[in-house]
Amino acid sequence: FERVRCKTSDLNLSHFEMLTLMAAWTFFEERPVDYAIFEVGSGGTWDATNAIPHHHCVITHLGMDHENMLGNSLEEIAGNKFGIVSRGAQVVHARLPFESLRLQREVAEKTQSHWKETSAFDLSLEPGKSEPKYWVHTPWGKAAIPLPGRRGAENISLALTAFETLGFNSALHLHALQKTRWPGRTERRIEPLVGVHRWAR
């Protein structure tokens, strides 16, 4: 923080902008990495992560979110999120809603970017003693996944497609999916209920 602040003290950065720069400093200056993944805070066009040069973009499921900043329709929101696409970039994306397809073609032509939709996948459920077990079926094989439901399988298929686009063989790394953890979002917590009363009529 101190190293970044002394170089940006005149910019009046937001909290997220400062965190983004601190991450970039860590990944590219202090401990250089081969690949760095930056998750966009919201949107794309005006997001702090867009200041970092990039050649690959991943666009997850588009829906109505952050409407106060991104727009009141799927097309407006897509326009903002497509703003992350740089010239000549490789874009891997989930299936796009019909409302965004015209805009997607325009952005692809304007930026000369290459777009690839997530590979086909299927989801199966195996009953368990305490909770079900989810399996994702992909072109690279079948794997158990700890993320529940179809959205989890969709995100994993998208990640595998992006992984392959980077030049890796996703089939060789399916076992790693079992280690996926998403604290706070799909975290499993089993705790005793305290102070909960059941009232009968």
PDB file of C-alpha atoms in Angstrom:
ATOM      1  CA  PHE A   1       0.000   0.000   0.000  1.00  0.00           C
ATOM      2  CA  GLU A   2       2.744   2.450   0.949  1.00  0.00           C
ATOM      3  CA  ARG A   3       4.659   1.839  -2.277  1.00  0.00           C
ATOM      4  CA  VAL A   4       1.589   2.434  -4.430  1.00  0.00           C
ATOM      5  CA  ARG A   5       0.368   5.411  -2.409  1.00  0.00           C
ATOM      6  CA  CYS A   6       3.627   7.335  -2.779  1.00  0.00           C
ATOM      7  CA  LYS A   7       3.300   7.076  -6.577  1.00  0.00           C
ATOM      8  CA  THR A   8      -0.424   7.876  -6.790  1.00  0.00           C
ATOM      9  CA  SER A   9      -1.020  10.396  -3.995  1.00  0.00           C
ATOM     10  CA  ASP A  10      -2.293  13.015  -6.486  1.00  0.00           C
ATOM     11  CA  LEU A  11      -4.918  10.745  -8.108  1.00  0.00           C
ATOM     12  CA  ASN A  12      -7.556  10.545  -5.339  1.00  0.00           C
ATOM     13  CA  LEU A  13      -8.106   6.837  -5.972  1.00  0.00           C
ATOM     14  CA  SER A  14     -11.145   4.921  -4.796  1.00  0.00           C
ATOM     15  CA  HIS A  15     -10.782   1.929  -2.460  1.00  0.00           C
ATOM     16  CA  PHE A  16     -11.225  -0.557  -5.335  1.00  0.00           C
ATOM     17  CA  GLU A  17      -8.816   1.349  -7.586  1.00  0.00           C
ATOM     18  CA  MET A  18      -6.160   1.228  -4.880  1.00  0.00           C
ATOM     19  CA  LEU A  19      -6.711  -2.508  -4.308  1.00  0.00           C
ATOM     20  CA  THR A  20      -6.422  -3.120  -8.058  1.00  0.00           C
ATOM     21  CA  LEU A  21      -3.112  -1.253  -8.245  1.00  0.00           C
ATOM     22  CA  MET A  22      -1.799  -3.064  -5.172  1.00  0.00           C
ATOM     23  CA  ALA A  23      -2.654  -6.404  -6.813  1.00  0.00           C
ATOM     24  CA  ALA A  24      -0.982  -5.347 -10.062  1.00  0.00           C
ATOM     25  CA  TRP A  25       2.125  -4.236  -8.147  1.00  0.00           C
ATOM     26  CA  THR A  26       2.268  -7.586  -6.352  1.00  0.00           C
ATOM     27  CA  PHE A  27       1.759  -9.708  -9.475  1.00  0.00           C
ATOM     28  CA  PHE A  28       3.987  -7.776 -11.867  1.00  0.00           C
ATOM     29  CA  GLU A  29       6.637  -6.080  -9.731  1.00  0.00           C
ATOM     30  CA  GLU A  30       7.224  -7.879  -6.447  1.00  0.00           C
ATOM     31  CA  ARG A  31       6.544 -11.491  -7.446  1.00  0.00           C
ATOM     32  CA  PRO A  32       6.095 -11.704 -11.243  1.00  0.00           C
ATOM     33  CA  VAL A  33       3.661 -14.391 -12.366  1.00  0.00           C
ATOM     34  CA  ASP A  34       3.036 -16.029 -15.735  1.00  0.00           C
ATOM     35  CA  TYR A  35      -0.715 -15.431 -15.563  1.00  0.00           C
ATOM     36  CA  ALA A  36      -2.765 -13.069 -13.426  1.00  0.00           C
ATOM     37  CA  ILE A  37      -6.556 -13.152 -13.255  1.00  0.00           C
ATOM     38  CA  PHE A  38      -8.295  -9.914 -12.334  1.00  0.00           C
ATOM     39  CA  GLU A  39     -11.983 -10.040 -11.550  1.00  0.00           C
ATOM     40  CA  VAL A  40     -13.841  -6.955 -12.736  1.00  0.00           C
ATOM     41  CA  GLY A  41     -15.516  -5.089  -9.891  1.00  0.00           C
ATOM     42  CA  SER A  42     -18.578  -4.028 -11.882  1.00  0.00           C
ATOM     43  CA  GLY A  43     -19.132  -3.550 -15.574  1.00  0.00           C
ATOM     44  CA  GLY A  44     -16.006  -3.253 -17.640  1.00  0.00           C
ATOM     45  CA  THR A  45     -15.817   0.023 -19.535  1.00  0.00           C
ATOM     46  CA  TRP A  46     -15.031   2.177 -16.497  1.00  0.00           C
ATOM     47  CA  ASP A  47     -13.729  -0.538 -14.185  1.00  0.00           C
ATOM     48  CA  ALA A  48     -10.290  -0.131 -12.622  1.00  0.00           C
ATOM     49  CA  THR A  49      -9.136  -3.520 -13.913  1.00  0.00           C
ATOM     50  CA  ASN A  50      -9.555  -2.232 -17.477  1.00  0.00           C
ATOM     51  CA  ALA A  51      -6.442  -0.081 -16.968  1.00  0.00           C
ATOM     52  CA  ILE A  52      -4.325  -3.249 -16.973  1.00  0.00           C
ATOM     53  CA  PRO A  53      -3.278  -4.368 -20.490  1.00  0.00           C
ATOM     54  CA  HIS A  54      -4.830  -7.738 -21.266  1.00  0.00           C
ATOM     55  CA  HIS A  55      -5.221 -10.091 -24.202  1.00  0.00           C
ATOM     56  CA  HIS A  56      -7.820 -12.487 -22.788  1.00  0.00           C
ATOM     57  CA  CYS A  57     -11.286 -11.761 -21.419  1.00  0.00           C
ATOM     58  CA  VAL A  58     -13.832 -14.036 -19.764  1.00  0.00           C
ATOM     59  CA  ILE A  59     -17.483 -12.945 -19.660  1.00  0.00           C
ATOM     60  CA  THR A  60     -19.768 -14.928 -17.378  1.00  0.00           C
ATOM     61  CA  HIS A  61     -23.568 -15.161 -17.463  1.00  0.00           C
ATOM     62  CA  LEU A  62     -25.120 -11.755 -18.228  1.00  0.00           C
ATOM     63  CA  GLY A  63     -28.067 -10.680 -16.122  1.00  0.00           C
ATOM     64  CA  MET A  64     -29.654  -7.666 -14.488  1.00  0.00           C
ATOM     65  CA  ASP A  65     -27.172  -6.443 -11.878  1.00  0.00           C
ATOM     66  CA  HIS A  66     -25.663  -3.140 -10.717  1.00  0.00           C
ATOM     67  CA  GLU A  67     -28.421  -1.384 -12.652  1.00  0.00           C
ATOM     68  CA  ASN A  68     -27.682   1.920 -10.927  1.00  0.00           C
ATOM     69  CA  MET A  69     -24.264   1.916 -12.632  1.00  0.00           C
ATOM     70  CA  LEU A  70     -24.517  -0.323 -15.690  1.00  0.00           C
ATOM     71  CA  GLY A  71     -27.949   0.352 -17.192  1.00  0.00           C
ATOM     72  CA  ASN A  72     -31.570  -0.698 -17.037  1.00  0.00           C
ATOM     73  CA  SER A  73     -31.606  -3.287 -19.833  1.00  0.00           C
ATOM     74  CA  LEU A  74     -29.588  -6.349 -20.776  1.00  0.00           C
ATOM     75  CA  GLU A  75     -28.264  -4.539 -23.841  1.00  0.00           C
ATOM     76  CA  GLU A  76     -27.027  -1.585 -21.762  1.00  0.00           C
ATOM     77  CA  ILE A  77     -25.426  -3.876 -19.194  1.00  0.00           C
ATOM     78  CA  ALA A  78     -23.812  -5.957 -21.949  1.00  0.00           C
ATOM     79  CA  GLY A  79     -22.455  -2.787 -23.549  1.00  0.00           C
ATOM     80  CA  ASN A  80     -20.772  -1.856 -20.305  1.00  0.00           C
ATOM     81  CA  LYS A  81     -19.394  -5.339 -19.683  1.00  0.00           C
ATOM     82  CA  PHE A  82     -18.170  -5.694 -23.272  1.00  0.00           C
ATOM     83  CA  GLY A  83     -16.070  -2.597 -22.569  1.00  0.00           C
ATOM     84  CA  ILE A  84     -13.426  -4.898 -21.061  1.00  0.00           C
ATOM     85  CA  VAL A  85     -12.659  -6.323 -24.526  1.00  0.00           C
ATOM     86  CA  SER A  86      -9.360  -4.968 -25.815  1.00  0.00           C
ATOM     87  CA  ARG A  87      -8.221  -4.865 -29.417  1.00  0.00           C
ATOM     88  CA  GLY A  88      -7.381  -8.296 -30.794  1.00  0.00           C
ATOM     89  CA  ALA A  89      -8.397  -9.996 -27.551  1.00  0.00           C
ATOM     90  CA  GLN A  90      -9.528 -13.599 -27.194  1.00  0.00           C
ATOM     91  CA  VAL A  91     -12.935 -13.561 -25.501  1.00  0.00           C
ATOM     92  CA  VAL A  92     -14.398 -16.645 -23.825  1.00  0.00           C
ATOM     93  CA  HIS A  93     -18.018 -16.198 -22.783  1.00  0.00           C
ATOM     94  CA  ALA A  94     -21.083 -17.926 -21.427  1.00  0.00           C
ATOM     95  CA  ARG A  95     -24.110 -18.167 -23.716  1.00  0.00           C
ATOM     96  CA  LEU A  96     -25.168 -14.586 -24.423  1.00  0.00           C
ATOM     97  CA  PRO A  97     -28.774 -13.402 -24.206  1.00  0.00           C
ATOM     98  CA  PHE A  98     -30.460 -12.604 -27.510  1.00  0.00           C
ATOM     99  CA  GLU A  99     -30.663  -8.891 -26.623  1.00  0.00           C
ATOM    100  CA  SER A 100     -26.862  -8.612 -26.643  1.00  0.00           C
ATOM    101  CA  LEU A 101     -25.993 -10.472 -29.860  1.00  0.00           C
ATOM    102  CA  ARG A 102     -26.136  -7.453 -32.201  1.00  0.00           C
ATOM    103  CA  LEU A 103     -23.881  -5.497 -29.854  1.00  0.00           C
ATOM    104  CA  GLN A 104     -21.531  -8.448 -29.507  1.00  0.00           C
ATOM    105  CA  ARG A 105     -21.047  -8.572 -33.281  1.00  0.00           C
ATOM    106  CA  GLU A 106     -20.369  -4.829 -33.366  1.00  0.00           C
ATOM    107  CA  VAL A 107     -17.795  -5.013 -30.564  1.00  0.00           C
ATOM    108  CA  ALA A 108     -16.092  -8.023 -32.175  1.00  0.00           C
ATOM    109  CA  GLU A 109     -15.796  -6.174 -35.486  1.00  0.00           C
ATOM    110  CA  LYS A 110     -14.667  -2.897 -33.906  1.00  0.00           C
ATOM    111  CA  THR A 111     -11.985  -4.503 -31.718  1.00  0.00           C
ATOM    112  CA  GLN A 112     -11.058  -7.306 -34.139  1.00  0.00           C
ATOM    113  CA  SER A 113     -11.475  -9.656 -31.185  1.00  0.00           C
ATOM    114  CA  HIS A 114     -12.094 -13.399 -31.332  1.00  0.00           C
ATOM    115  CA  TRP A 115     -15.093 -14.753 -29.410  1.00  0.00           C
ATOM    116  CA  LYS A 116     -15.597 -18.314 -28.223  1.00  0.00           C
ATOM    117  CA  GLU A 117     -18.660 -19.588 -26.387  1.00  0.00           C
ATOM    118  CA  THR A 118     -18.229 -21.947 -23.445  1.00  0.00           C
ATOM    119  CA  SER A 119     -18.069 -25.584 -24.432  1.00  0.00           C
ATOM    120  CA  ALA A 120     -21.181 -27.726 -24.053  1.00  0.00           C
ATOM    121  CA  PHE A 121     -21.614 -29.402 -20.675  1.00  0.00           C
ATOM    122  CA  ASP A 122     -24.140 -31.380 -18.695  1.00  0.00           C
ATOM    123  CA  LEU A 123     -24.817 -31.734 -14.993  1.00  0.00           C
ATOM    124  CA  SER A 124     -25.783 -34.849 -13.051  1.00  0.00           C
ATOM    125  CA  LEU A 125     -26.718 -35.409  -9.450  1.00  0.00           C
ATOM    126  CA  GLU A 126     -25.806 -38.320  -7.230  1.00  0.00           C
ATOM    127  CA  PRO A 127     -27.853 -38.648  -4.010  1.00  0.00           C
ATOM    128  CA  GLY A 128     -25.808 -38.803  -0.825  1.00  0.00           C
ATOM    129  CA  LYS A 129     -26.380 -39.512   2.841  1.00  0.00           C
ATOM    130  CA  SER A 130     -26.145 -35.895   3.951  1.00  0.00           C
ATOM    131  CA  GLU A 131     -26.100 -33.926   0.688  1.00  0.00           C
ATOM    132  CA  PRO A 132     -26.059 -34.655  -3.047  1.00  0.00           C
ATOM    133  CA  LYS A 133     -22.894 -34.883  -5.106  1.00  0.00           C
ATOM    134  CA  TYR A 134     -22.675 -32.906  -8.332  1.00  0.00           C
ATOM    135  CA  TRP A 135     -20.896 -34.069 -11.480  1.00  0.00           C
ATOM    136  CA  VAL A 136     -20.097 -31.977 -14.539  1.00  0.00           C
ATOM    137  CA  HIS A 137     -19.768 -33.690 -17.923  1.00  0.00           C
ATOM    138  CA  THR A 138     -17.513 -31.805 -20.345  1.00  0.00           C
ATOM    139  CA  PRO A 139     -15.693 -32.489 -23.623  1.00  0.00           C
ATOM    140  CA  TRP A 140     -12.608 -33.123 -21.462  1.00  0.00           C
ATOM    141  CA  GLY A 141     -14.256 -35.707 -19.214  1.00  0.00           C
ATOM    142  CA  LYS A 142     -16.445 -36.080 -16.154  1.00  0.00           C
ATOM    143  CA  ALA A 143     -15.539 -34.535 -12.812  1.00  0.00           C
ATOM    144  CA  ALA A 144     -17.032 -34.175  -9.360  1.00  0.00           C
ATOM    145  CA  ILE A 145     -17.539 -30.540  -8.430  1.00  0.00           C
ATOM    146  CA  PRO A 146     -18.075 -28.932  -5.024  1.00  0.00           C
ATOM    147  CA  LEU A 147     -20.062 -25.994  -6.428  1.00  0.00           C
ATOM    148  CA  PRO A 148     -23.779 -26.810  -6.256  1.00  0.00           C
ATOM    149  CA  GLY A 149     -26.297 -26.433  -9.063  1.00  0.00           C
ATOM    150  CA  ARG A 150     -26.235 -25.567 -12.725  1.00  0.00           C
ATOM    151  CA  ARG A 151     -24.622 -22.141 -12.242  1.00  0.00           C
ATOM    152  CA  GLY A 152     -21.610 -23.818 -10.650  1.00  0.00           C
ATOM    153  CA  ALA A 153     -21.306 -26.227 -13.577  1.00  0.00           C
ATOM    154  CA  GLU A 154     -21.679 -23.355 -16.035  1.00  0.00           C
ATOM    155  CA  ASN A 155     -18.874 -21.379 -14.399  1.00  0.00           C
ATOM    156  CA  ILE A 156     -16.615 -24.437 -14.288  1.00  0.00           C
ATOM    157  CA  SER A 157     -17.240 -25.196 -17.971  1.00  0.00           C
ATOM    158  CA  LEU A 158     -16.419 -21.574 -18.780  1.00  0.00           C
ATOM    159  CA  ALA A 159     -13.182 -21.789 -16.776  1.00  0.00           C
ATOM    160  CA  LEU A 160     -12.170 -25.011 -18.540  1.00  0.00           C
ATOM    161  CA  THR A 161     -12.838 -23.421 -21.928  1.00  0.00           C
ATOM    162  CA  ALA A 162     -10.722 -20.394 -20.988  1.00  0.00           C
ATOM    163  CA  PHE A 163      -7.990 -22.691 -19.657  1.00  0.00           C
ATOM    164  CA  GLU A 164      -7.857 -24.511 -22.989  1.00  0.00           C
ATOM    165  CA  THR A 165      -7.814 -21.204 -24.864  1.00  0.00           C
ATOM    166  CA  LEU A 166      -4.645 -20.311 -22.956  1.00  0.00           C
ATOM    167  CA  GLY A 167      -3.020 -23.440 -24.375  1.00  0.00           C
ATOM    168  CA  PHE A 168      -3.488 -25.914 -21.525  1.00  0.00           C
ATOM    169  CA  ASN A 169      -5.032 -29.375 -21.698  1.00  0.00           C
ATOM    170  CA  SER A 170      -8.090 -29.158 -19.453  1.00  0.00           C
ATOM    171  CA  ALA A 171      -8.452 -32.967 -19.419  1.00  0.00           C
ATOM    172  CA  LEU A 172      -5.227 -33.280 -17.446  1.00  0.00           C
ATOM    173  CA  HIS A 173      -6.430 -31.018 -14.665  1.00  0.00           C
ATOM    174  CA  LEU A 174     -10.031 -32.067 -14.014  1.00  0.00           C
ATOM    175  CA  HIS A 175      -9.032 -33.522 -10.631  1.00  0.00           C
ATOM    176  CA  ALA A 176      -8.168 -30.016  -9.434  1.00  0.00           C
ATOM    177  CA  LEU A 177     -11.851 -29.039  -9.625  1.00  0.00           C
ATOM    178  CA  GLN A 178     -12.524 -31.011  -6.451  1.00  0.00           C
ATOM    179  CA  LYS A 179     -10.426 -28.462  -4.549  1.00  0.00           C
ATOM    180  CA  THR A 180     -12.614 -25.543  -5.642  1.00  0.00           C
ATOM    181  CA  ARG A 181     -13.778 -23.408  -2.712  1.00  0.00           C
ATOM    182  CA  TRP A 182     -15.869 -20.255  -2.821  1.00  0.00           C
ATOM    183  CA  PRO A 183     -15.971 -18.842   0.720  1.00  0.00           C
ATOM    184  CA  GLY A 184     -18.961 -16.677   1.484  1.00  0.00           C
ATOM    185  CA  ARG A 185     -20.866 -17.641  -1.667  1.00  0.00           C
ATOM    186  CA  THR A 186     -21.216 -21.422  -1.635  1.00  0.00           C
ATOM    187  CA  GLU A 187     -19.556 -22.084   1.688  1.00  0.00           C
ATOM    188  CA  ARG A 188     -21.117 -24.901   3.688  1.00  0.00           C
ATOM    189  CA  ARG A 189     -21.601 -24.091   7.348  1.00  0.00           C
ATOM    190  CA  ILE A 190     -23.253 -26.364   9.865  1.00  0.00           C
ATOM    191  CA  GLU A 191     -23.895 -24.630  13.155  1.00  0.00           C
ATOM    192  CA  PRO A 192     -26.434 -25.132  15.931  1.00  0.00           C
ATOM    193  CA  LEU A 193     -29.377 -22.763  15.817  1.00  0.00           C
ATOM    194  CA  VAL A 194     -29.334 -20.486  18.844  1.00  0.00           C
ATOM    195  CA  GLY A 195     -32.262 -18.401  19.984  1.00  0.00           C
ATOM    196  CA  VAL A 196     -34.656 -19.820  17.399  1.00  0.00           C
ATOM    197  CA  HIS A 197     -38.126 -20.654  18.657  1.00  0.00           C
ATOM    198  CA  ARG A 198     -40.853 -22.548  16.874  1.00  0.00           C
ATOM    199  CA  TRP A 199     -44.320 -21.313  17.520  1.00  0.00           C
ATOM    200  CA  ALA A 200     -47.345 -23.538  16.947  1.00  0.00           C
ATOM    201  CA  ARG A 201     -50.847 -22.241  16.396  1.00  0.00           C
TER     202      ARG A 201
END
